[in-house]
PDB file of C-alpha atoms and ligand atoms in Angstrom:
ATOM      1  CA  MET D   1     203.282 116.572  90.213  1.00  0.00           C
ATOM      2  CA  ASP D   2     204.469 113.176  89.341  1.00  0.00           C
ATOM      3  CA  ALA D   3     208.245 113.038  90.258  1.00  0.00           C
ATOM      4  CA  LEU D   4     208.981 111.430  86.303  1.00  0.00           C
ATOM      5  CA  GLU D   5     207.052 113.990  84.646  1.00  0.00           C
ATOM      6  CA  LEU D   6     208.858 117.062  86.542  1.00  0.00           C
ATOM      7  CA  LEU D   7     212.147 115.048  85.139  1.00  0.00           C
ATOM      8  CA  HIS D   8     210.703 115.289  82.066  1.00  0.00           C
ATOM      9  CA  GLN D   9     208.814 118.364  81.877  1.00  0.00           C
ATOM     10  CA  ARG D  10     211.188 121.005  83.417  1.00  0.00           C
ATOM     11  CA  ARG D  11     211.960 124.152  81.675  1.00  0.00           C
ATOM     12  CA  SER D  12     213.919 127.291  82.749  1.00  0.00           C
ATOM     13  CA  MET D  13     212.042 130.271  82.224  1.00  0.00           C
ATOM     14  CA  GLY D  14     214.346 134.071  81.388  1.00  0.00           C
ATOM     15  CA  LYS D  15     211.309 135.579  82.118  1.00  0.00           C
ATOM     16  CA  LEU D  16     210.721 136.714  85.759  1.00  0.00           C
ATOM     17  CA  ALA D  17     208.357 138.667  87.845  1.00  0.00           C
ATOM     18  CA  GLY D  18     207.661 138.854  91.399  1.00  0.00           C
ATOM     19  CA  PRO D  19     206.726 138.075  94.065  1.00  0.00           C
ATOM     20  CA  VAL D  20     209.765 136.576  95.553  1.00  0.00           C
ATOM     21  CA  PRO D  21     209.083 133.095  96.341  1.00  0.00           C
ATOM     22  CA  SER D  22     207.559 132.704  99.438  1.00  0.00           C
ATOM     23  CA  ALA D  23     209.521 131.354 102.949  1.00  0.00           C
ATOM     24  CA  GLU D  24     207.837 127.858 102.666  1.00  0.00           C
ATOM     25  CA  GLN D  25     208.677 127.345  98.926  1.00  0.00           C
ATOM     26  CA  LEU D  26     212.406 128.351  99.715  1.00  0.00           C
ATOM     27  CA  GLU D  27     212.584 125.875 102.320  1.00  0.00           C
ATOM     28  CA  ALA D  28     211.455 123.095  99.903  1.00  0.00           C
ATOM     29  CA  LEU D  29     214.059 124.588  97.449  1.00  0.00           C
ATOM     30  CA  TYR D  30     217.148 124.387 100.312  1.00  0.00           C
ATOM     31  CA  ARG D  31     215.740 120.640 100.720  1.00  0.00           C
ATOM     32  CA  ALA D  32     215.997 119.867  97.774  1.00  0.00           C
ATOM     33  CA  ALA D  33     219.185 120.808  97.451  1.00  0.00           C
ATOM     34  CA  LEU D  34     221.298 119.151  99.909  1.00  0.00           C
ATOM     35  CA  ARG D  35     219.271 115.969  98.780  1.00  0.00           C
ATOM     36  CA  ALA D  36     222.153 116.032  95.433  1.00  0.00           C
ATOM     37  CA  PRO D  37     224.181 112.965  95.569  1.00  0.00           C
ATOM     38  CA  ASP D  38     227.679 113.985  98.109  1.00  0.00           C
ATOM     39  CA  HIS D  39     230.703 111.735  97.804  1.00  0.00           C
ATOM     40  CA  LYS D  40     231.769 110.555 101.611  1.00  0.00           C
ATOM     41  CA  GLU D  41     228.365 113.591 103.055  1.00  0.00           C
ATOM     42  CA  MET D  42     230.886 116.830 102.270  1.00  0.00           C
ATOM     43  CA  THR D  43     227.419 118.828 101.424  1.00  0.00           C
ATOM     44  CA  PRO D  44     230.630 120.948  99.355  1.00  0.00           C
ATOM     45  CA  TYR D  45     227.842 124.027  98.444  1.00  0.00           C
ATOM     46  CA  ARG D  46     226.119 126.810 100.107  1.00  0.00           C
ATOM     47  CA  PHE D  47     224.277 129.734  98.833  1.00  0.00           C
ATOM     48  CA  ILE D  48     223.736 133.309  99.166  1.00  0.00           C
ATOM     49  CA  GLU D  49     219.953 134.634  98.782  1.00  0.00           C
ATOM     50  CA  ILE D  50     219.961 138.178  97.389  1.00  0.00           C
ATOM     51  CA  SER D  51     216.541 139.688  96.884  1.00  0.00           C
ATOM     52  CA  GLY D  52     215.568 143.441  97.560  1.00  0.00           C
ATOM     53  CA  ALA D  53     218.091 145.655  98.431  1.00  0.00           C
ATOM     54  CA  GLY D  54     220.805 142.823  97.574  1.00  0.00           C
ATOM     55  CA  LEU D  55     220.068 142.723  94.165  1.00  0.00           C
ATOM     56  CA  GLU D  56     221.005 145.899  93.517  1.00  0.00           C
ATOM     57  CA  ARG D  57     224.583 145.351  95.440  1.00  0.00           C
ATOM     58  CA  LEU D  58     225.186 142.423  93.400  1.00  0.00           C
ATOM     59  CA  GLY D  59     224.026 144.992  90.443  1.00  0.00           C
ATOM     60  CA  GLU D  60     227.181 147.491  91.634  1.00  0.00           C
ATOM     61  CA  LEU D  61     229.638 143.838  92.278  1.00  0.00           C
ATOM     62  CA  PHE D  62     229.060 143.329  88.242  1.00  0.00           C
ATOM     63  CA  ALA D  63     229.553 147.218  87.136  1.00  0.00           C
ATOM     64  CA  GLN D  64     232.706 147.027  89.039  1.00  0.00           C
ATOM     65  CA  SER D  65     233.662 143.986  87.247  1.00  0.00           C
ATOM     66  CA  ASP D  66     233.004 145.625  83.639  1.00  0.00           C
ATOM     67  CA  ARG D  67     234.874 148.322  84.591  1.00  0.00           C
ATOM     68  CA  ARG D  68     237.968 146.331  85.656  1.00  0.00           C
ATOM     69  CA  ALA D  69     237.959 145.127  82.536  1.00  0.00           C
ATOM     70  CA  ASN D  70     237.685 148.084  81.206  1.00  0.00           C
ATOM     71  CA  PRO D  71     238.830 150.950  82.710  1.00  0.00           C
ATOM     72  CA  HIS D  72     237.193 153.234  79.729  1.00  0.00           C
ATOM     73  CA  ILE D  73     233.842 151.893  79.352  1.00  0.00           C
ATOM     74  CA  ASP D  74     230.800 153.800  79.248  1.00  0.00           C
ATOM     75  CA  GLU D  75     227.976 155.315  81.995  1.00  0.00           C
ATOM     76  CA  GLY D  76     225.685 153.060  79.492  1.00  0.00           C
ATOM     77  CA  SER D  77     227.398 149.758  80.016  1.00  0.00           C
ATOM     78  CA  LEU D  78     227.619 150.631  83.339  1.00  0.00           C
ATOM     79  CA  ALA D  79     223.950 151.222  84.303  1.00  0.00           C
ATOM     80  CA  ALA D  80     223.557 148.042  82.095  1.00  0.00           C
ATOM     81  CA  ALA D  81     225.435 145.896  84.332  1.00  0.00           C
ATOM     82  CA  ARG D  82     223.710 147.044  87.009  1.00  0.00           C
ATOM     83  CA  LYS D  83     220.330 146.323  85.887  1.00  0.00           C
ATOM     84  CA  LYS D  84     221.369 143.000  85.102  1.00  0.00           C
ATOM     85  CA  PRO D  85     220.161 141.414  88.383  1.00  0.00           C
ATOM     86  CA  LEU D  86     217.070 142.990  88.040  1.00  0.00           C
ATOM     87  CA  ARG D  87     215.811 140.534  86.116  1.00  0.00           C
ATOM     88  CA  ALA D  88     214.684 138.705  88.665  1.00  0.00           C
ATOM     89  CA  PRO D  89     213.120 139.187  91.838  1.00  0.00           C
ATOM     90  CA  MET D  90     215.110 136.969  93.924  1.00  0.00           C
ATOM     91  CA  ILE D  91     218.884 135.106  93.057  1.00  0.00           C
ATOM     92  CA  ILE D  92     220.494 132.912  94.394  1.00  0.00           C
ATOM     93  CA  ALA D  93     224.208 131.757  93.987  1.00  0.00           C
ATOM     94  CA  VAL D  94     225.689 128.716  93.994  1.00  0.00           C
ATOM     95  CA  ILE D  95     229.011 127.876  95.877  1.00  0.00           C
ATOM     96  CA  ALA D  96     231.149 125.494  95.712  1.00  0.00           C
ATOM     97  CA  SER D  97     232.766 124.753  99.094  1.00  0.00           C
ATOM     98  CA  ILE D  98     235.842 122.381  98.213  1.00  0.00           C
ATOM     99  CA  THR D  99     237.711 120.636 100.862  1.00  0.00           C
ATOM    100  CA  PRO D 100     240.872 120.793  99.180  1.00  0.00           C
ATOM    101  CA  ASP D 101     243.704 117.680  99.350  1.00  0.00           C
ATOM    102  CA  GLN D 102     240.812 114.823  99.746  1.00  0.00           C
ATOM    103  CA  PRO D 103     242.842 111.983  97.748  1.00  0.00           C
ATOM    104  CA  LYS D 104     239.255 109.929  97.146  1.00  0.00           C
ATOM    105  CA  VAL D 105     236.793 112.875  96.599  1.00  0.00           C
ATOM    106  CA  PRO D 106     238.682 115.708  94.444  1.00  0.00           C
ATOM    107  CA  PRO D 107     237.679 119.086  93.194  1.00  0.00           C
ATOM    108  CA  VAL D 108     235.551 118.281  90.359  1.00  0.00           C
ATOM    109  CA  GLU D 109     233.401 115.544  92.623  1.00  0.00           C
ATOM    110  CA  GLN D 110     232.650 118.285  95.174  1.00  0.00           C
ATOM    111  CA  ILE D 111     231.649 120.702  91.935  1.00  0.00           C
ATOM    112  CA  ILE D 112     229.443 117.955  90.505  1.00  0.00           C
ATOM    113  CA  SER D 113     227.417 117.839  94.003  1.00  0.00           C
ATOM    114  CA  ALA D 114     227.095 121.780  93.976  1.00  0.00           C
ATOM    115  CA  GLY D 115     226.008 121.965  90.237  1.00  0.00           C
ATOM    116  CA  CYS D 116     223.685 118.845  91.560  1.00  0.00           C
ATOM    117  CA  ALA D 117     221.932 121.035  94.361  1.00  0.00           C
ATOM    118  CA  GLY D 118     221.429 124.000  91.769  1.00  0.00           C
ATOM    119  CA  HIS D 119     219.429 121.064  89.517  1.00  0.00           C
ATOM    120  CA  ALA D 120     217.630 120.488  92.232  1.00  0.00           C
ATOM    121  CA  MET D 121     216.630 123.568  93.235  1.00  0.00           C
ATOM    122  CA  LEU D 122     215.268 124.064  89.728  1.00  0.00           C
ATOM    123  CA  TYR D 123     213.473 121.214  89.464  1.00  0.00           C
ATOM    124  CA  ALA D 124     211.406 122.043  93.433  1.00  0.00           C
ATOM    125  CA  ALA D 125     211.116 125.461  91.555  1.00  0.00           C
ATOM    126  CA  PHE D 126     209.533 124.101  89.007  1.00  0.00           C
ATOM    127  CA  ALA D 127     207.578 121.686  90.411  1.00  0.00           C
ATOM    128  CA  GLN D 128     206.349 125.086  93.187  1.00  0.00           C
ATOM    129  CA  GLY D 129     205.341 126.948  90.159  1.00  0.00           C
ATOM    130  CA  LEU D 130     208.160 129.114  90.565  1.00  0.00           C
ATOM    131  CA  GLY D 131     210.188 130.319  87.838  1.00  0.00           C
ATOM    132  CA  ALA D 132     214.042 130.148  87.669  1.00  0.00           C
ATOM    133  CA  MET D 133     216.303 130.288  85.460  1.00  0.00           C
ATOM    134  CA  TRP D 134     220.771 129.263  85.580  1.00  0.00           C
ATOM    135  CA  ARG D 135     222.756 132.234  84.732  1.00  0.00           C
ATOM    136  CA  THR D 136     226.486 132.418  84.877  1.00  0.00           C
ATOM    137  CA  GLY D 137     228.345 134.347  82.042  1.00  0.00           C
ATOM    138  CA  THR D 138     231.669 136.758  82.870  1.00  0.00           C
ATOM    139  CA  TYR D 139     230.149 137.896  86.442  1.00  0.00           C
ATOM    140  CA  ALA D 140     229.795 134.376  87.357  1.00  0.00           C
ATOM    141  CA  HIS D 141     233.829 133.633  86.863  1.00  0.00           C
ATOM    142  CA  ASP D 142     235.355 136.645  87.465  1.00  0.00           C
ATOM    143  CA  LYS D 143     237.212 136.233  90.807  1.00  0.00           C
ATOM    144  CA  GLY D 144     237.096 139.777  92.057  1.00  0.00           C
ATOM    145  CA  VAL D 145     233.187 139.258  91.954  1.00  0.00           C
ATOM    146  CA  TRP D 146     233.907 135.850  94.228  1.00  0.00           C
ATOM    147  CA  ARG D 147     236.021 138.216  96.556  1.00  0.00           C
ATOM    148  CA  ASP D 148     233.306 140.844  96.663  1.00  0.00           C
ATOM    149  CA  LEU D 149     230.853 138.410  96.944  1.00  0.00           C
ATOM    150  CA  GLY D 150     232.801 136.796 100.021  1.00  0.00           C
ATOM    151  CA  LEU D 151     234.136 133.726  99.093  1.00  0.00           C
ATOM    152  CA  GLY D 152     236.673 131.432 100.502  1.00  0.00           C
ATOM    153  CA  GLN D 153     240.006 130.894  99.185  1.00  0.00           C
ATOM    154  CA  HIS D 154     239.065 127.463  98.342  1.00  0.00           C
ATOM    155  CA  GLU D 155     235.281 128.281  96.744  1.00  0.00           C
ATOM    156  CA  GLU D 156     233.731 128.580  93.255  1.00  0.00           C
ATOM    157  CA  LEU D 157     230.777 130.519  92.157  1.00  0.00           C
ATOM    158  CA  ILE D 158     229.063 128.187  89.915  1.00  0.00           C
ATOM    159  CA  GLY D 159     225.975 130.020  89.632  1.00  0.00           C
ATOM    160  CA  TYR D 160     223.508 132.343  89.950  1.00  0.00           C
ATOM    161  CA  LEU D 161     219.678 131.231  90.078  1.00  0.00           C
ATOM    162  CA  TYR D 162     217.465 133.710  88.585  1.00  0.00           C
ATOM    163  CA  LEU D 163     214.125 132.728  90.385  1.00  0.00           C
ATOM    164  CA  GLY D 164     210.430 134.452  90.574  1.00  0.00           C
ATOM    165  CA  GLN D 165     207.327 134.118  89.143  1.00  0.00           C
ATOM    166  CA  PRO D 166     206.721 132.685  85.609  1.00  0.00           C
ATOM    167  CA  GLY D 167     206.351 136.163  83.653  1.00  0.00           C
ATOM    168  CA  GLY D 168     205.697 134.782  79.942  1.00  0.00           C
ATOM    169  CA  ARG D 169     205.182 131.304  78.194  1.00  0.00           C
ATOM    170  CA  TYR D 170     207.629 127.900  78.620  1.00  0.00           C
ATOM    171  CA  PRO D 171     209.032 127.024  75.423  1.00  0.00           C
ATOM    172  CA  SER D 172     208.182 123.746  74.077  1.00  0.00           C
ATOM    173  CA  ALA D 173     210.677 120.717  74.804  1.00  0.00           C
ATOM    174  CA  PRO D 174     213.347 120.562  72.444  1.00  0.00           C
ATOM    175  CA  ALA D 175     213.002 117.209  70.596  1.00  0.00           C
ATOM    176  CA  ARG D 176     215.364 114.498  71.834  1.00  0.00           C
ATOM    177  CA  ASP D 177     215.856 110.969  71.186  1.00  0.00           C
ATOM    178  CA  PRO D 178     217.075 109.209  73.756  1.00  0.00           C
ATOM    179  CA  ALA D 179     218.120 106.737  71.456  1.00  0.00           C
ATOM    180  CA  ASP D 180     221.056 109.257  70.168  1.00  0.00           C
ATOM    181  CA  PHE D 181     222.678 109.818  73.456  1.00  0.00           C
ATOM    182  CA  VAL D 182     223.066 106.298  74.562  1.00  0.00           C
ATOM    183  CA  GLU D 183     225.594 103.170  74.017  1.00  0.00           C
ATOM    184  CA  ARG D 184     224.291  99.560  75.640  1.00  0.00           C
ATOM    185  CA  TRP D 185     227.011  97.131  76.743  1.00  0.00           C
ATOM    186  CA  ARG D 186     224.622  93.825  76.935  1.00  0.00           C
TER     187      ARG D 186
HETATM  188  C1  FMN C 201     226.053 126.420  84.212  1.00  0.00           C
HETATM  189  C2  FMN C 201     225.447 126.913  83.734  1.00  0.00           C
HETATM  190  C3  FMN C 201     225.473 128.274  83.028  1.00  0.00           C
HETATM  191  C4  FMN C 201     224.419 128.222  82.561  1.00  0.00           C
HETATM  192  N1  FMN C 201     224.521 129.831  81.640  1.00  0.00           N
HETATM  193  C5  FMN C 201     223.502 130.242  81.217  1.00  0.00           C
HETATM  194  C6  FMN C 201     223.833 132.147  80.838  1.00  0.00           C
HETATM  195  O1  FMN C 201     225.045 132.834  81.535  1.00  0.00           O
HETATM  196  N2  FMN C 201     222.621 132.866  80.050  1.00  0.00           N
HETATM  197  C7  FMN C 201     221.462 131.871  79.489  1.00  0.00           C
HETATM  198  O2  FMN C 201     221.009 132.461  78.477  1.00  0.00           O
HETATM  199  N3  FMN C 201     221.508 130.316  80.283  1.00  0.00           N
HETATM  200  C8  FMN C 201     222.546 129.539  80.436  1.00  0.00           C
HETATM  201  N4  FMN C 201     222.120 128.198  80.532  1.00  0.00           N
HETATM  202  C9  FMN C 201     221.349 128.106  80.351  1.00  0.00           C
HETATM  203  C10 FMN C 201     219.859 128.123  81.052  1.00  0.00           C
HETATM  204  O3  FMN C 201     220.253 128.083  82.236  1.00  0.00           O
HETATM  205  C11 FMN C 201     218.986 126.733  80.583  1.00  0.00           C
HETATM  206  O4  FMN C 201     219.208 125.791  80.411  1.00  0.00           O
HETATM  207  C12 FMN C 201     218.917 126.595  78.740  1.00  0.00           C
HETATM  208  O5  FMN C 201     218.581 128.234  78.473  1.00  0.00           O
HETATM  209  C13 FMN C 201     217.848 125.844  78.348  1.00  0.00           C
HETATM  210  O6  FMN C 201     216.726 126.069  79.120  1.00  0.00           O
HETATM  211  P1  FMN C 201     216.249 124.593  79.512  1.00  0.00           P
HETATM  212  O7  FMN C 201     216.499 124.346  81.256  1.00  0.00           O
HETATM  213  O8  FMN C 201     214.126 125.100  79.796  1.00  0.00           O
HETATM  214  O9  FMN C 201     215.873 123.359  78.561  1.00  0.00           O
HETATM  215  C14 FMN C 201     223.309 127.550  81.716  1.00  0.00           C
HETATM  216  C15 FMN C 201     223.016 126.417  82.281  1.00  0.00           C
HETATM  217  C16 FMN C 201     223.995 125.970  82.846  1.00  0.00           C
HETATM  218  C17 FMN C 201     223.837 124.365  83.459  1.00  0.00           C
END
């Protein structure tokens, strides 16, 4: 696929099926991530690759998160939370690993860099015929989940990339006109 075609056509895919991406496909994903723009070459990111029983473990963390938020939550809702990660054969948690007190590279720049790494993985997935979707929601923002995933004091979970084989049709791309977003100074 031509590079510009990829940039213009990439779409997310929420419906995902097995099998898990191959080792070669994953290597290509991570190599794309590691090319994210990165002020002072801080590589401020890391990834947790979750599949198989790992997805059930993650579902348990989601259920625990819901229980902390609502101690009276019913069993049906907990079961639904446990199932959430099973929507894909693989999830890659994208973590921003921030070096604090870096005067030239404030935390926001490091988080942007980690976000670019995640975005690059979406492109690398699409280019290889894989489906991918970036998801967040309460389980991405709950610091209890961060702790249970083993995040350090200066780390932030910025998203879960759901990955697999595309299980449906891609929706047509929204029609957007660059002119609506660009101001030109000449
Ligand atoms: C940081 C971030 C968090 C997101 N979280 C969610 C989410 O929790 N649930 C969801 O349905 N879409 C979420 N999205 C949006 C989808 O990943 C996707 O971009 C959107 O459905 C549009 O599809 P497209 O990427 O094909 O344009 C998120 C996107 C970003 C960048």
